[in-house]
Amino acid sequence: MPNSVDRPSLSRSIEDYLKVIYKLELESGSAQTSAIADALAIAPPSVSGMVKRLADAELVTHVPYRGVELTEAGRRQALRMLRRHRILESYLIGHLGYDWDDVDREAERLEHAVSDDLVERMAVKLGNPTHDPHGAPIPSAAGTIDPTRYLPMTEIEVGHAGRFRMIGDADPERLRFIASLGLRPGAEFRVLDRQPFNGPVTIELDGDRKEVIGFALASSLQCEQLEEPTLP
């Protein structure tokens, strides 16, 4: 069984901040105070106070005109929380019958309470998965993570096949709708048409079934373009 990494005692709010800052950095390179406030649904002045605490603890640095960035220590803690969350999601779905649209909130509650030892036992039971049920990479116990970047479905070229790889887990209604289309991570499709000016994308699934997906939704579906189309 992998050895768990020693876990410093951090409050739930600090763990949530570090995880949000990591995700915002991944999206745009740094985390603005306003973006952190929006992600956590709290007032910007409260964020400013917590950012100062995190900086005093050497978990973040504040870069003028750029925003907040994690230090190496902060990044390790953020990746530890992501690992806990994604292993919990995988276990809840794989062994306790949860579906992918209702597992995020449960994992969010549990990730602050379970021990590192329990998380690692779950990982072993699952066969040490590298990605969670929504396709997101699971950080390793050593603190590394798959750097693979995908394309939104809107950028897969017309006429090419693609493979759906990842979707955010925070919107249950969106997840239920995507599942109703037969789209789960690993599903293959072909782009038949893409309308200009942020118009919808038409894809083909299962060789003959067509689905029209709005631009906003298609933009949230992270995919890879296949070199050689595999669908008939």
mmCIF file with all atom_site columns, N, CA and C in Angstrom, residues 70-134:
data_model
loop_
_atom_site.group_PDB
_atom_site.id
_atom_site.type_symbol
_atom_site.label_atom_id
_atom_site.label_alt_id
_atom_site.label_comp_id
_atom_site.label_asym_id
_atom_site.label_entity_id
_atom_site.label_seq_id
_atom_site.pdbx_PDB_ins_code
_atom_site.Cartn_x
_atom_site.Cartn_y
_atom_site.Cartn_z
_atom_site.occupancy
_atom_site.B_iso_or_equiv
_atom_site.pdbx_formal_charge
_atom_site.auth_seq_id
_atom_site.auth_comp_id
_atom_site.auth_asym_id
_atom_site.auth_atom_id
_atom_site.pdbx_PDB_model_num
ATOM 1   N N  . LEU A 1 70  ? -0.011  30.005 -5.600  1.00 0.00 ? 70  LEU A N  1
ATOM 2   C CA . LEU A 1 70  ? 0.407   29.052 -4.574  1.00 0.00 ? 70  LEU A CA 1
ATOM 3   C C  . LEU A 1 70  ? 1.922   28.955 -4.518  1.00 0.00 ? 70  LEU A C  1
ATOM 4   N N  . THR A 1 71  ? 2.453   28.831 -3.307  1.00 0.00 ? 71  THR A N  1
ATOM 5   C CA . THR A 1 71  ? 3.852   28.451 -3.155  1.00 0.00 ? 71  THR A CA 1
ATOM 6   C C  . THR A 1 71  ? 3.954   26.945 -3.376  1.00 0.00 ? 71  THR A C  1
ATOM 7   N N  . GLU A 1 72  ? 5.162   26.422 -3.360  1.00 0.00 ? 72  GLU A N  1
ATOM 8   C CA . GLU A 1 72  ? 5.315   24.976 -3.515  1.00 0.00 ? 72  GLU A CA 1
ATOM 9   C C  . GLU A 1 72  ? 4.604   24.242 -2.385  1.00 0.00 ? 72  GLU A C  1
ATOM 10  N N  . ALA A 1 73  ? 4.709   24.777 -1.170  1.00 0.00 ? 73  ALA A N  1
ATOM 11  C CA . ALA A 1 73  ? 4.017   24.148 -0.034  1.00 0.00 ? 73  ALA A CA 1
ATOM 12  C C  . ALA A 1 73  ? 2.507   24.216 -0.217  1.00 0.00 ? 73  ALA A C  1
ATOM 13  N N  . GLY A 1 74  ? 2.000   25.349 -0.706  1.00 0.00 ? 74  GLY A N  1
ATOM 14  C CA . GLY A 1 74  ? 0.568   25.491 -0.935  1.00 0.00 ? 74  GLY A CA 1
ATOM 15  C C  . GLY A 1 74  ? 0.079   24.559 -2.022  1.00 0.00 ? 74  GLY A C  1
ATOM 16  N N  . ARG A 1 75  ? 0.903   24.405 -3.054  1.00 0.00 ? 75  ARG A N  1
ATOM 17  C CA . ARG A 1 75  ? 0.516   23.521 -4.150  1.00 0.00 ? 75  ARG A CA 1
ATOM 18  C C  . ARG A 1 75  ? 0.444   22.063 -3.680  1.00 0.00 ? 75  ARG A C  1
ATOM 19  N N  . ARG A 1 76  ? 1.390   21.652 -2.837  1.00 0.00 ? 76  ARG A N  1
ATOM 20  C CA . ARG A 1 76  ? 1.356   20.279 -2.309  1.00 0.00 ? 76  ARG A CA 1
ATOM 21  C C  . ARG A 1 76  ? 0.064   20.031 -1.544  1.00 0.00 ? 76  ARG A C  1
ATOM 22  N N  . GLN A 1 77  ? -0.335  21.023 -0.729  1.00 0.00 ? 77  GLN A N  1
ATOM 23  C CA . GLN A 1 77  ? -1.562  20.858 0.046   1.00 0.00 ? 77  GLN A CA 1
ATOM 24  C C  . GLN A 1 77  ? -2.792  20.826 -0.862  1.00 0.00 ? 77  GLN A C  1
ATOM 25  N N  . ALA A 1 78  ? -2.802  21.668 -1.900  1.00 0.00 ? 78  ALA A N  1
ATOM 26  C CA . ALA A 1 78  ? -3.935  21.683 -2.823  1.00 0.00 ? 78  ALA A CA 1
ATOM 27  C C  . ALA A 1 78  ? -4.057  20.347 -3.550  1.00 0.00 ? 78  ALA A C  1
ATOM 28  N N  . LEU A 1 79  ? -2.924  19.806 -4.000  1.00 0.00 ? 79  LEU A N  1
ATOM 29  C CA . LEU A 1 79  ? -2.955  18.520 -4.687  1.00 0.00 ? 79  LEU A CA 1
ATOM 30  C C  . LEU A 1 79  ? -3.384  17.393 -3.755  1.00 0.00 ? 79  LEU A C  1
ATOM 31  N N  . ARG A 1 80  ? -3.012  17.494 -2.487  1.00 0.00 ? 80  ARG A N  1
ATOM 32  C CA . ARG A 1 80  ? -3.454  16.478 -1.520  1.00 0.00 ? 80  ARG A CA 1
ATOM 33  C C  . ARG A 1 80  ? -4.979  16.506 -1.391  1.00 0.00 ? 80  ARG A C  1
ATOM 34  N N  . MET A 1 81  ? -5.553  17.715 -1.348  1.00 0.00 ? 81  MET A N  1
ATOM 35  C CA . MET A 1 81  ? -7.001  17.799 -1.234  1.00 0.00 ? 81  MET A CA 1
ATOM 36  C C  . MET A 1 81  ? -7.686  17.303 -2.509  1.00 0.00 ? 81  MET A C  1
ATOM 37  N N  . LEU A 1 82  ? -7.123  17.624 -3.654  1.00 0.00 ? 82  LEU A N  1
ATOM 38  C CA . LEU A 1 82  ? -7.699  17.120 -4.903  1.00 0.00 ? 82  LEU A CA 1
ATOM 39  C C  . LEU A 1 82  ? -7.641  15.596 -4.955  1.00 0.00 ? 82  LEU A C  1
ATOM 40  N N  . ARG A 1 83  ? -6.543  15.032 -4.490  1.00 0.00 ? 83  ARG A N  1
ATOM 41  C CA . ARG A 1 83  ? -6.436  13.566 -4.469  1.00 0.00 ? 83  ARG A CA 1
ATOM 42  C C  . ARG A 1 83  ? -7.522  12.971 -3.584  1.00 0.00 ? 83  ARG A C  1
ATOM 43  N N  . ARG A 1 84  ? -7.692  13.523 -2.406  1.00 0.00 ? 84  ARG A N  1
ATOM 44  C CA . ARG A 1 84  ? -8.699  13.012 -1.481  1.00 0.00 ? 84  ARG A CA 1
ATOM 45  C C  . ARG A 1 84  ? -10.086 13.082 -2.126  1.00 0.00 ? 84  ARG A C  1
ATOM 46  N N  . HIS A 1 85  ? -10.406 14.241 -2.716  1.00 0.00 ? 85  HIS A N  1
ATOM 47  C CA . HIS A 1 85  ? -11.725 14.442 -3.300  1.00 0.00 ? 85  HIS A CA 1
ATOM 48  C C  . HIS A 1 85  ? -11.972 13.451 -4.439  1.00 0.00 ? 85  HIS A C  1
ATOM 49  N N  . ARG A 1 86  ? -11.014 13.298 -5.318  1.00 0.00 ? 86  ARG A N  1
ATOM 50  C CA . ARG A 1 86  ? -11.213 12.478 -6.512  1.00 0.00 ? 86  ARG A CA 1
ATOM 51  C C  . ARG A 1 86  ? -11.176 10.983 -6.208  1.00 0.00 ? 86  ARG A C  1
ATOM 52  N N  . ILE A 1 87  ? -10.377 10.592 -5.220  1.00 0.00 ? 87  ILE A N  1
ATOM 53  C CA . ILE A 1 87  ? -10.420 9.187  -4.779  1.00 0.00 ? 87  ILE A CA 1
ATOM 54  C C  . ILE A 1 87  ? -11.768 8.898  -4.124  1.00 0.00 ? 87  ILE A C  1
ATOM 55  N N  . LEU A 1 88  ? -12.248 9.816  -3.309  1.00 0.00 ? 88  LEU A N  1
ATOM 56  C CA . LEU A 1 88  ? -13.554 9.627  -2.667  1.00 0.00 ? 88  LEU A CA 1
ATOM 57  C C  . LEU A 1 88  ? -14.662 9.512  -3.709  1.00 0.00 ? 88  LEU A C  1
ATOM 58  N N  . GLU A 1 89  ? -14.648 10.391 -4.722  1.00 0.00 ? 89  GLU A N  1
ATOM 59  C CA . GLU A 1 89  ? -15.660 10.288 -5.773  1.00 0.00 ? 89  GLU A CA 1
ATOM 60  C C  . GLU A 1 89  ? -15.598 8.923  -6.448  1.00 0.00 ? 89  GLU A C  1
ATOM 61  N N  . SER A 1 90  ? -14.392 8.488  -6.762  1.00 0.00 ? 90  SER A N  1
ATOM 62  C CA . SER A 1 90  ? -14.220 7.202  -7.440  1.00 0.00 ? 90  SER A CA 1
ATOM 63  C C  . SER A 1 90  ? -14.739 6.062  -6.580  1.00 0.00 ? 90  SER A C  1
ATOM 64  N N  . TYR A 1 91  ? -14.475 6.115  -5.286  1.00 0.00 ? 91  TYR A N  1
ATOM 65  C CA . TYR A 1 91  ? -14.900 5.042  -4.386  1.00 0.00 ? 91  TYR A CA 1
ATOM 66  C C  . TYR A 1 91  ? -16.419 5.057  -4.197  1.00 0.00 ? 91  TYR A C  1
ATOM 67  N N  . LEU A 1 92  ? -16.982 6.240  -4.027  1.00 0.00 ? 92  LEU A N  1
ATOM 68  C CA . LEU A 1 92  ? -18.426 6.347  -3.824  1.00 0.00 ? 92  LEU A CA 1
ATOM 69  C C  . LEU A 1 92  ? -19.191 5.817  -5.029  1.00 0.00 ? 92  LEU A C  1
ATOM 70  N N  . ILE A 1 93  ? -18.672 6.079  -6.221  1.00 0.00 ? 93  ILE A N  1
ATOM 71  C CA . ILE A 1 93  ? -19.327 5.581  -7.430  1.00 0.00 ? 93  ILE A CA 1
ATOM 72  C C  . ILE A 1 93  ? -19.031 4.094  -7.642  1.00 0.00 ? 93  ILE A C  1
ATOM 73  N N  . GLY A 1 94  ? -17.776 3.721  -7.463  1.00 0.00 ? 94  GLY A N  1
ATOM 74  C CA . GLY A 1 94  ? -17.375 2.353  -7.759  1.00 0.00 ? 94  GLY A CA 1
ATOM 75  C C  . GLY A 1 94  ? -17.865 1.323  -6.768  1.00 0.00 ? 94  GLY A C  1
ATOM 76  N N  . HIS A 1 95  ? -18.046 1.717  -5.498  1.00 0.00 ? 95  HIS A N  1
ATOM 77  C CA . HIS A 1 95  ? -18.380 0.720  -4.479  1.00 0.00 ? 95  HIS A CA 1
ATOM 78  C C  . HIS A 1 95  ? -19.652 1.006  -3.687  1.00 0.00 ? 95  HIS A C  1
ATOM 79  N N  . LEU A 1 96  ? -20.174 2.224  -3.770  1.00 0.00 ? 96  LEU A N  1
ATOM 80  C CA . LEU A 1 96  ? -21.346 2.548  -2.960  1.00 0.00 ? 96  LEU A CA 1
ATOM 81  C C  . LEU A 1 96  ? -22.556 2.962  -3.784  1.00 0.00 ? 96  LEU A C  1
ATOM 82  N N  . GLY A 1 97  ? -22.464 2.838  -5.097  1.00 0.00 ? 97  GLY A N  1
ATOM 83  C CA . GLY A 1 97  ? -23.637 3.034  -5.933  1.00 0.00 ? 97  GLY A CA 1
ATOM 84  C C  . GLY A 1 97  ? -24.017 4.465  -6.251  1.00 0.00 ? 97  GLY A C  1
ATOM 85  N N  . TYR A 1 98  ? -23.184 5.440  -5.927  1.00 0.00 ? 98  TYR A N  1
ATOM 86  C CA . TYR A 1 98  ? -23.478 6.820  -6.301  1.00 0.00 ? 98  TYR A CA 1
ATOM 87  C C  . TYR A 1 98  ? -23.324 6.973  -7.815  1.00 0.00 ? 98  TYR A C  1
ATOM 88  N N  . ASP A 1 99  ? -24.060 7.942  -8.393  1.00 0.00 ? 99  ASP A N  1
ATOM 89  C CA . ASP A 1 99  ? -23.868 8.266  -9.799  1.00 0.00 ? 99  ASP A CA 1
ATOM 90  C C  . ASP A 1 99  ? -23.029 9.533  -9.888  1.00 0.00 ? 99  ASP A C  1
ATOM 91  N N  . TRP A 1 100 ? -22.535 9.841  -11.110 1.00 0.00 ? 100 TRP A N  1
ATOM 92  C CA . TRP A 1 100 ? -21.569 10.926 -11.214 1.00 0.00 ? 100 TRP A CA 1
ATOM 93  C C  . TRP A 1 100 ? -22.178 12.305 -11.010 1.00 0.00 ? 100 TRP A C  1
ATOM 94  N N  . ASP A 1 101 ? -23.513 12.415 -11.051 1.00 0.00 ? 101 ASP A N  1
ATOM 95  C CA . ASP A 1 101 ? -24.145 13.715 -10.886 1.00 0.00 ? 101 ASP A CA 1
ATOM 96  C C  . ASP A 1 101 ? -24.451 14.057 -9.426  1.00 0.00 ? 101 ASP A C  1
ATOM 97  N N  . ASP A 1 102 ? -24.299 13.092 -8.507  1.00 0.00 ? 102 ASP A N  1
ATOM 98  C CA . ASP A 1 102 ? -24.636 13.391 -7.108  1.00 0.00 ? 102 ASP A CA 1
ATOM 99  C C  . ASP A 1 102 ? -23.487 13.121 -6.144  1.00 0.00 ? 102 ASP A C  1
ATOM 100 N N  . VAL A 1 103 ? -22.273 12.957 -6.667  1.00 0.00 ? 103 VAL A N  1
ATOM 101 C CA . VAL A 1 103 ? -21.172 12.521 -5.822  1.00 0.00 ? 103 VAL A CA 1
ATOM 102 C C  . VAL A 1 103 ? -20.284 13.669 -5.341  1.00 0.00 ? 103 VAL A C  1
ATOM 103 N N  . ASP A 1 104 ? -20.312 14.808 -6.048  1.00 0.00 ? 104 ASP A N  1
ATOM 104 C CA . ASP A 1 104 ? -19.388 15.902 -5.720  1.00 0.00 ? 104 ASP A CA 1
ATOM 105 C C  . ASP A 1 104 ? -19.625 16.442 -4.316  1.00 0.00 ? 104 ASP A C  1
ATOM 106 N N  . ARG A 1 105 ? -20.867 16.696 -3.962  1.00 0.00 ? 105 ARG A N  1
ATOM 107 C CA . ARG A 1 105 ? -21.166 17.279 -2.646  1.00 0.00 ? 105 ARG A CA 1
ATOM 108 C C  . ARG A 1 105 ? -20.803 16.313 -1.517  1.00 0.00 ? 105 ARG A C  1
ATOM 109 N N  . GLU A 1 106 ? -21.070 15.028 -1.741  1.00 0.00 ? 106 GLU A N  1
ATOM 110 C CA . GLU A 1 106 ? -20.734 14.038 -0.711  1.00 0.00 ? 106 GLU A CA 1
ATOM 111 C C  . GLU A 1 106 ? -19.222 13.979 -0.499  1.00 0.00 ? 106 GLU A C  1
ATOM 112 N N  . ALA A 1 107 ? -18.468 13.965 -1.605  1.00 0.00 ? 107 ALA A N  1
ATOM 113 C CA . ALA A 1 107 ? -17.009 13.939 -1.502  1.00 0.00 ? 107 ALA A CA 1
ATOM 114 C C  . ALA A 1 107 ? -16.488 15.213 -0.857  1.00 0.00 ? 107 ALA A C  1
ATOM 115 N N  . GLU A 1 108 ? -17.153 16.332 -1.152  1.00 0.00 ? 108 GLU A N  1
ATOM 116 C CA . GLU A 1 108 ? -16.748 17.622 -0.565  1.00 0.00 ? 108 GLU A CA 1
ATOM 117 C C  . GLU A 1 108 ? -16.864 17.580 0.951   1.00 0.00 ? 108 GLU A C  1
ATOM 118 N N  . ARG A 1 109 ? -17.914 16.950 1.453   1.00 0.00 ? 109 ARG A N  1
ATOM 119 C CA . ARG A 1 109 ? -18.092 16.848 2.903   1.00 0.00 ? 109 ARG A CA 1
ATOM 120 C C  . ARG A 1 109 ? -17.060 15.905 3.524   1.00 0.00 ? 109 ARG A C  1
ATOM 121 N N  . LEU A 1 110 ? -16.819 14.784 2.851   1.00 0.00 ? 110 LEU A N  1
ATOM 122 C CA . LEU A 1 110 ? -15.959 13.752 3.424   1.00 0.00 ? 110 LEU A CA 1
ATOM 123 C C  . LEU A 1 110 ? -14.469 14.087 3.350   1.00 0.00 ? 110 LEU A C  1
ATOM 124 N N  . GLU A 1 111 ? -14.071 14.860 2.353   1.00 0.00 ? 111 GLU A N  1
ATOM 125 C CA . GLU A 1 111 ? -12.634 15.059 2.113   1.00 0.00 ? 111 GLU A CA 1
ATOM 126 C C  . GLU A 1 111 ? -11.915 15.731 3.278   1.00 0.00 ? 111 GLU A C  1
ATOM 127 N N  . HIS A 1 112 ? -12.653 16.466 4.103   1.00 0.00 ? 112 HIS A N  1
ATOM 128 C CA . HIS A 1 112 ? -12.030 17.145 5.237   1.00 0.00 ? 112 HIS A CA 1
ATOM 129 C C  . HIS A 1 112 ? -11.981 16.259 6.487   1.00 0.00 ? 112 HIS A C  1
ATOM 130 N N  . ALA A 1 113 ? -12.685 15.136 6.445   1.00 0.00 ? 113 ALA A N  1
ATOM 131 C CA . ALA A 1 113 ? -12.826 14.317 7.652   1.00 0.00 ? 113 ALA A CA 1
ATOM 132 C C  . ALA A 1 113 ? -12.040 13.016 7.607   1.00 0.00 ? 113 ALA A C  1
ATOM 133 N N  . VAL A 1 114 ? -11.922 12.401 6.432   1.00 0.00 ? 114 VAL A N  1
ATOM 134 C CA . VAL A 1 114 ? -11.269 11.092 6.371   1.00 0.00 ? 114 VAL A CA 1
ATOM 135 C C  . VAL A 1 114 ? -9.757  11.235 6.543   1.00 0.00 ? 114 VAL A C  1
ATOM 136 N N  . SER A 1 115 ? -9.130  10.161 6.999   1.00 0.00 ? 115 SER A N  1
ATOM 137 C CA . SER A 1 115 ? -7.681  10.162 7.193   1.00 0.00 ? 115 SER A CA 1
ATOM 138 C C  . SER A 1 115 ? -6.967  9.856  5.884   1.00 0.00 ? 115 SER A C  1
ATOM 139 N N  . ASP A 1 116 ? -5.709  10.243 5.809   1.00 0.00 ? 116 ASP A N  1
ATOM 140 C CA . ASP A 1 116 ? -4.905  9.909  4.643   1.00 0.00 ? 116 ASP A CA 1
ATOM 141 C C  . ASP A 1 116 ? -4.804  8.396  4.472   1.00 0.00 ? 116 ASP A C  1
ATOM 142 N N  . ASP A 1 117 ? -4.718  7.679  5.593   1.00 0.00 ? 117 ASP A N  1
ATOM 143 C CA . ASP A 1 117 ? -4.613  6.224  5.519   1.00 0.00 ? 117 ASP A CA 1
ATOM 144 C C  . ASP A 1 117 ? -5.845  5.625  4.856   1.00 0.00 ? 117 ASP A C  1
ATOM 145 N N  . LEU A 1 118 ? -7.028  6.128  5.222   1.00 0.00 ? 118 LEU A N  1
ATOM 146 C CA . LEU A 1 118 ? -8.257  5.613  4.619   1.00 0.00 ? 118 LEU A CA 1
ATOM 147 C C  . LEU A 1 118 ? -8.294  5.921  3.127   1.00 0.00 ? 118 LEU A C  1
ATOM 148 N N  . VAL A 1 119 ? -7.883  7.127  2.743   1.00 0.00 ? 119 VAL A N  1
ATOM 149 C CA . VAL A 1 119 ? -7.861  7.497  1.321   1.00 0.00 ? 119 VAL A CA 1
ATOM 150 C C  . VAL A 1 119 ? -6.951  6.556  0.543   1.00 0.00 ? 119 VAL A C  1
ATOM 151 N N  . GLU A 1 120 ? -5.786  6.247  1.108   1.00 0.00 ? 120 GLU A N  1
ATOM 152 C CA . GLU A 1 120 ? -4.850  5.351  0.397   1.00 0.00 ? 120 GLU A CA 1
ATOM 153 C C  . GLU A 1 120 ? -5.387  3.922  0.331   1.00 0.00 ? 120 GLU A C  1
ATOM 154 N N  . ARG A 1 121 ? -6.091  3.479  1.368   1.00 0.00 ? 121 ARG A N  1
ATOM 155 C CA . ARG A 1 121 ? -6.711  2.151  1.319   1.00 0.00 ? 121 ARG A CA 1
ATOM 156 C C  . ARG A 1 121 ? -7.791  2.109  0.226   1.00 0.00 ? 121 ARG A C  1
ATOM 157 N N  . MET A 1 122 ? -8.551  3.199  0.093   1.00 0.00 ? 122 MET A N  1
ATOM 158 C CA . MET A 1 122 ? -9.543  3.278  -0.977  1.00 0.00 ? 122 MET A CA 1
ATOM 159 C C  . MET A 1 122 ? -8.868  3.225  -2.344  1.00 0.00 ? 122 MET A C  1
ATOM 160 N N  . ALA A 1 123 ? -7.767  3.958  -2.478  1.00 0.00 ? 123 ALA A N  1
ATOM 161 C CA . ALA A 1 123 ? -7.055  3.985  -3.759  1.00 0.00 ? 123 ALA A CA 1
ATOM 162 C C  . ALA A 1 123 ? -6.588  2.586  -4.155  1.00 0.00 ? 123 ALA A C  1
ATOM 163 N N  . VAL A 1 124 ? -6.041  1.849  -3.194  1.00 0.00 ? 124 VAL A N  1
ATOM 164 C CA . VAL A 1 124 ? -5.591  0.479  -3.466  1.00 0.00 ? 124 VAL A CA 1
ATOM 165 C C  . VAL A 1 124 ? -6.781  -0.393 -3.855  1.00 0.00 ? 124 VAL A C  1
ATOM 166 N N  . LYS A 1 125 ? -7.894  -0.266 -3.129  1.00 0.00 ? 125 LYS A N  1
ATOM 167 C CA . LYS A 1 125 ? -9.086  -1.054 -3.427  1.00 0.00 ? 125 LYS A CA 1
ATOM 168 C C  . LYS A 1 125 ? -9.585  -0.785 -4.846  1.00 0.00 ? 125 LYS A C  1
ATOM 169 N N  . LEU A 1 126 ? -9.407  0.452  -5.304  1.00 0.00 ? 126 LEU A N  1
ATOM 170 C CA . LEU A 1 126 ? -9.854  0.848  -6.640  1.00 0.00 ? 126 LEU A CA 1
ATOM 171 C C  . LEU A 1 126 ? -8.850  0.481  -7.725  1.00 0.00 ? 126 LEU A C  1
ATOM 172 N N  . GLY A 1 127 ? -7.662  -0.003 -7.325  1.00 0.00 ? 127 GLY A N  1
ATOM 173 C CA . GLY A 1 127 ? -6.627  -0.303 -8.305  1.00 0.00 ? 127 GLY A CA 1
ATOM 174 C C  . GLY A 1 127 ? -5.778  0.900  -8.651  1.00 0.00 ? 127 GLY A C  1
ATOM 175 N N  . ASN A 1 128 ? -5.701  1.874  -7.724  1.00 0.00 ? 128 ASN A N  1
ATOM 176 C CA . ASN A 1 128 ? -4.905  3.094  -7.924  1.00 0.00 ? 128 ASN A CA 1
ATOM 177 C C  . ASN A 1 128 ? -5.253  3.794  -9.231  1.00 0.00 ? 128 ASN A C  1
ATOM 178 N N  . PRO A 1 129 ? -6.497  4.281  -9.352  1.00 0.00 ? 129 PRO A N  1
ATOM 179 C CA . PRO A 1 129 ? -6.921  4.938  -10.596 1.00 0.00 ? 129 PRO A CA 1
ATOM 180 C C  . PRO A 1 129 ? -6.138  6.222  -10.843 1.00 0.00 ? 129 PRO A C  1
ATOM 181 N N  . THR A 1 130 ? -5.996  6.569  -12.115 1.00 0.00 ? 130 THR A N  1
ATOM 182 C CA . THR A 1 130 ? -5.284  7.791  -12.487 1.00 0.00 ? 130 THR A CA 1
ATOM 183 C C  . THR A 1 130 ? -6.239  8.942  -12.788 1.00 0.00 ? 130 THR A C  1
ATOM 184 N N  . HIS A 1 131 ? -7.538  8.621  -13.003 1.00 0.00 ? 131 HIS A N  1
ATOM 185 C CA . HIS A 1 131 ? -8.531  9.653  -13.298 1.00 0.00 ? 131 HIS A CA 1
ATOM 186 C C  . HIS A 1 131 ? -9.821  9.345  -12.550 1.00 0.00 ? 131 HIS A C  1
ATOM 187 N N  . ASP A 1 132 ? -10.542 10.388 -12.170 1.00 0.00 ? 132 ASP A N  1
ATOM 188 C CA . ASP A 1 132 ? -11.794 10.189 -11.455 1.00 0.00 ? 132 ASP A CA 1
ATOM 189 C C  . ASP A 1 132 ? -12.940 9.936  -12.449 1.00 0.00 ? 132 ASP A C  1
ATOM 190 N N  . PRO A 1 133 ? -14.166 9.678  -11.974 1.00 0.00 ? 133 PRO A N  1
ATOM 191 C CA . PRO A 1 133 ? -15.255 9.330  -12.892 1.00 0.00 ? 133 PRO A CA 1
ATOM 192 C C  . PRO A 1 133 ? -15.638 10.434 -13.872 1.00 0.00 ? 133 PRO A C  1
ATOM 193 N N  . HIS A 1 134 ? -15.214 11.678 -13.598 1.00 0.00 ? 134 HIS A N  1
ATOM 194 C CA . HIS A 1 134 ? -15.499 12.782 -14.508 1.00 0.00 ? 134 HIS A CA 1
ATOM 195 C C  . HIS A 1 134 ? -14.332 13.045 -15.454 1.00 0.00 ? 134 HIS A C  1
#
